[in-house]
XYZ file of N, CA and C in Angstrom:
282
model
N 57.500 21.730 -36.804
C 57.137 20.493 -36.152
C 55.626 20.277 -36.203
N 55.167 21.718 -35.791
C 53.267 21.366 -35.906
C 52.862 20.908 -37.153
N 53.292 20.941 -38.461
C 52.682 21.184 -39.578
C 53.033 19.324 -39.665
N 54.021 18.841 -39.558
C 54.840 17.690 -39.775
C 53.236 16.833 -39.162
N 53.081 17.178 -37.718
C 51.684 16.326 -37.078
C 50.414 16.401 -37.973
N 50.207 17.775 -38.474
C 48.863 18.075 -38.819
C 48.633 17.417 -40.677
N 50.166 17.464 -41.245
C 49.880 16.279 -42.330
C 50.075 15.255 -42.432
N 50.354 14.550 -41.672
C 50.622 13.062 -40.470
C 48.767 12.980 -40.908
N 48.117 13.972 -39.724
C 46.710 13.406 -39.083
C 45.635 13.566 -40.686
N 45.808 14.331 -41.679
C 44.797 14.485 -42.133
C 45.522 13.616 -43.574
N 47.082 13.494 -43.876
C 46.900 12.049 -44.351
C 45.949 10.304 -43.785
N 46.205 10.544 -42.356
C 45.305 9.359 -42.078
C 44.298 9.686 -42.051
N 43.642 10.239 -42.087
C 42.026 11.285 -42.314
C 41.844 10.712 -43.361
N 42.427 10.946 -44.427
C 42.223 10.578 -45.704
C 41.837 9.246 -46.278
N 43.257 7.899 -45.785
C 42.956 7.051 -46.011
C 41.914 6.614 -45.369
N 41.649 7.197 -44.001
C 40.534 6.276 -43.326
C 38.796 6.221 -43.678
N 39.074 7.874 -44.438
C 37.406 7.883 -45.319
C 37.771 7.037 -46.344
N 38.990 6.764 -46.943
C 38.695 6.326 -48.446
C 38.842 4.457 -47.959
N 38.375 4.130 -46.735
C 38.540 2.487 -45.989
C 37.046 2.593 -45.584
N 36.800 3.118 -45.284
C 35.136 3.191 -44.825
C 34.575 3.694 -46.486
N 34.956 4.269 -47.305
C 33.881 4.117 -48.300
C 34.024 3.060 -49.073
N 35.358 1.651 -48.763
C 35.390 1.288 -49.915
C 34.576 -0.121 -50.038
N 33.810 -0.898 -48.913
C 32.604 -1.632 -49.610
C 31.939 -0.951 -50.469
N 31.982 -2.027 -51.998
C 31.125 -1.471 -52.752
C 29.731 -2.439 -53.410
N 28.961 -2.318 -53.893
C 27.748 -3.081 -54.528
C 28.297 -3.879 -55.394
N 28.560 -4.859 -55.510
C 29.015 -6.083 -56.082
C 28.279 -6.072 -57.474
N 27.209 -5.571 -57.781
C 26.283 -5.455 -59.095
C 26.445 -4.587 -59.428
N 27.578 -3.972 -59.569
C 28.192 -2.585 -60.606
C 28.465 -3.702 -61.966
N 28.343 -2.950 -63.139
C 29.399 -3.265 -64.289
C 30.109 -4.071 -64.259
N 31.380 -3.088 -63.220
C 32.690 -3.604 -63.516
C 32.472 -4.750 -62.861
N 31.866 -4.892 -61.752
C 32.029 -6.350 -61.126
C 31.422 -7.595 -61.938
N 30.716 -7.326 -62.743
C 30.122 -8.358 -63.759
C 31.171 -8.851 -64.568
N 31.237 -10.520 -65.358
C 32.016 -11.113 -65.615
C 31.294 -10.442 -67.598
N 32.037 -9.594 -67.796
C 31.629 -9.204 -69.598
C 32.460 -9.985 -70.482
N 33.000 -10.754 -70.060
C 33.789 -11.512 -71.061
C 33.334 -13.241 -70.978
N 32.433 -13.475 -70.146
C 31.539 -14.318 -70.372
C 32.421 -16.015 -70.320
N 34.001 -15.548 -69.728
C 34.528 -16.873 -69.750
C 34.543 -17.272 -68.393
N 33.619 -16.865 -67.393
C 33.886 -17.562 -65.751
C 32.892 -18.663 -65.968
N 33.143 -19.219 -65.303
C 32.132 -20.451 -65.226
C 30.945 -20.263 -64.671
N 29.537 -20.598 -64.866
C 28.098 -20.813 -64.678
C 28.155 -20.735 -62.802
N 27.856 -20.326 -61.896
C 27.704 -20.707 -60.620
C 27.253 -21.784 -60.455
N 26.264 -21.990 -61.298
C 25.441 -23.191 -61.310
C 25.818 -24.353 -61.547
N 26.889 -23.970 -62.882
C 27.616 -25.409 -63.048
C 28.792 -26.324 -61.991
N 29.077 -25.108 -61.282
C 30.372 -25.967 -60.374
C 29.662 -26.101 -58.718
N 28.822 -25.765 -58.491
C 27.869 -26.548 -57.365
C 28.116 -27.299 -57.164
N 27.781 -28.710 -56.944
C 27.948 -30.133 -56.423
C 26.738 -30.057 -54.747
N 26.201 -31.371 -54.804
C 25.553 -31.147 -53.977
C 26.165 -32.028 -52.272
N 25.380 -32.110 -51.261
C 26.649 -32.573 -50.610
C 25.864 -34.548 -50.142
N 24.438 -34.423 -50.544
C 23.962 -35.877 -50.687
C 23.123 -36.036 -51.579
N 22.525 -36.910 -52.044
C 21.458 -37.499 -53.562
C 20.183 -36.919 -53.126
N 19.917 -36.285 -51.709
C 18.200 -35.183 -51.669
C 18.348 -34.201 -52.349
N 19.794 -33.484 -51.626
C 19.838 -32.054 -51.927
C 20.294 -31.707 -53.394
N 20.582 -32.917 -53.774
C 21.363 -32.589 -55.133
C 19.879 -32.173 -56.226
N 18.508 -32.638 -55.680
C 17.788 -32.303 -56.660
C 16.502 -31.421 -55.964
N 16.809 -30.821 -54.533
C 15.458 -30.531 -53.901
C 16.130 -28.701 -53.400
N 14.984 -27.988 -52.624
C 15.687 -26.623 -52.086
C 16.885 -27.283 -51.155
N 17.429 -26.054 -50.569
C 17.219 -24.787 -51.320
C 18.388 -24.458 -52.317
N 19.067 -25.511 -52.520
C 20.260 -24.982 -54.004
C 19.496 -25.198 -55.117
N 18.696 -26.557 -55.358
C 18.186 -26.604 -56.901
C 16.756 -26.678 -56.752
N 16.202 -25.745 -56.341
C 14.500 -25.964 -56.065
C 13.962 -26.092 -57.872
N 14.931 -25.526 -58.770
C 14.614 -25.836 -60.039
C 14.200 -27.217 -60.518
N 15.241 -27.849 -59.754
C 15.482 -29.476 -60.336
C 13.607 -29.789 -60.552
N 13.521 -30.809 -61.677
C 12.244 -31.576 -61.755
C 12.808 -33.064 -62.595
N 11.846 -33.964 -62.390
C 11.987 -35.339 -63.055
C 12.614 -35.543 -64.051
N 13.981 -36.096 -64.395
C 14.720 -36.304 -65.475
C 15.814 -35.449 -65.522
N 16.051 -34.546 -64.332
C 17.016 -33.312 -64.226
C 18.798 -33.914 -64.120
N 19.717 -33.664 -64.609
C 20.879 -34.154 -64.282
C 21.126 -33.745 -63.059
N 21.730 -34.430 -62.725
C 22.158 -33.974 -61.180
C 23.749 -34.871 -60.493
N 24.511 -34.103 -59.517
C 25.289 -34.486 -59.031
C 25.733 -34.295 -57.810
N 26.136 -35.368 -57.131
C 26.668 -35.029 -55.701
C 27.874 -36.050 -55.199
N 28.165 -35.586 -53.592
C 29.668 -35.906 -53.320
C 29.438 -37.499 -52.402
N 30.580 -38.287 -52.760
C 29.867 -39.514 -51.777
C 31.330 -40.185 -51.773
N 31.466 -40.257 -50.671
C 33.008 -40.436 -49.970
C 33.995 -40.078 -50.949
N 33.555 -38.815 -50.870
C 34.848 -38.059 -51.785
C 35.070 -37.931 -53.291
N 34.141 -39.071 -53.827
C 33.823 -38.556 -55.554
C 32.644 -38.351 -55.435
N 32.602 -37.442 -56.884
C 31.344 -37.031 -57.723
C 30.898 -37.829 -58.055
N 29.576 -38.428 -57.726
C 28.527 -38.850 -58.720
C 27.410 -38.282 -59.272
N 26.863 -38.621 -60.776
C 26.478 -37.473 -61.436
C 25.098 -38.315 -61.604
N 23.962 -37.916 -61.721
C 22.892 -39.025 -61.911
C 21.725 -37.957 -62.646
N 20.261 -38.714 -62.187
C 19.350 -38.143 -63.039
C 18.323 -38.170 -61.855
N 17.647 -36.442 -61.664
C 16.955 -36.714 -60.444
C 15.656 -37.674 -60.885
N 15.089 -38.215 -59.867
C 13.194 -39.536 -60.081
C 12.721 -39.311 -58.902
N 11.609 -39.591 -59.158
C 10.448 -39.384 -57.939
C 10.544 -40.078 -56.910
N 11.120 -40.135 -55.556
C 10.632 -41.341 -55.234
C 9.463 -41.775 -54.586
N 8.579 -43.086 -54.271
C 7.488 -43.091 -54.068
C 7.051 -43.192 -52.962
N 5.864 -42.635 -52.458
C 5.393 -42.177 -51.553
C 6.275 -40.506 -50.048
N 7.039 -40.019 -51.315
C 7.940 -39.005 -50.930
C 7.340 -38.011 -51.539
N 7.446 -36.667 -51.085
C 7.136 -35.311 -52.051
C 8.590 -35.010 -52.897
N 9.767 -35.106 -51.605
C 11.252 -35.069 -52.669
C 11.483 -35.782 -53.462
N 12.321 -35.221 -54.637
C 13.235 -35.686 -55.361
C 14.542 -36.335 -55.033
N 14.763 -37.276 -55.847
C 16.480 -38.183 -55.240
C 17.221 -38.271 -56.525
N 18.321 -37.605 -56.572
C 19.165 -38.490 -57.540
C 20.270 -39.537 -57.067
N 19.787 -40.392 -58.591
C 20.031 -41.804 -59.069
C 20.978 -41.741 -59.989
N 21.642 -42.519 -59.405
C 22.665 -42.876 -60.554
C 22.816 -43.897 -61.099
């Protein structure tokens, strides 16, 4: 009967180190896409109004003439970010 408990407890012993070690670093190898067919992060973004679609902190890249797209009662519109004037941000225009 004792032995029945004591590989009971150090089976759950077991799984419970191998549950606590199993977060792992997401920037291993294997977690990398090597077959190069997932899609861009970048490309399936969408922004959620015509500032953010071309300003931080998703596209602090964006500059003048940048494509750009965002959501506006429920469709995509896709535009081209422009300066606007007397603003430091960017807006895309569609």
């Amino acid at each position: 009967m004792f032995y029945k408990i004591f590989f009971a407890a150090a089976t759950i012993a077991l799984f419970a180190s191998q549950a606590v070690g199993a977060p792992a670093d997401m920037n291993v190898p294997e977690a990398r896409d090597v077959t190069n067919l997932a899609p861009n992060a970048r490309a399936v973004l969408i922004a959620a109004n015509p500032i953010a679609a071309c300003n931080c902190p998703d596209n602090c890249q964006h500059n003048v003439g940048d494509s750009c797209a965002f959501y506006h009662h429920g469709n995509v519109l896709n535009g081209e970010c422009h300066k606007r004037p007397n603003h430091p941000k960017l807006k895309c225009v569609v």
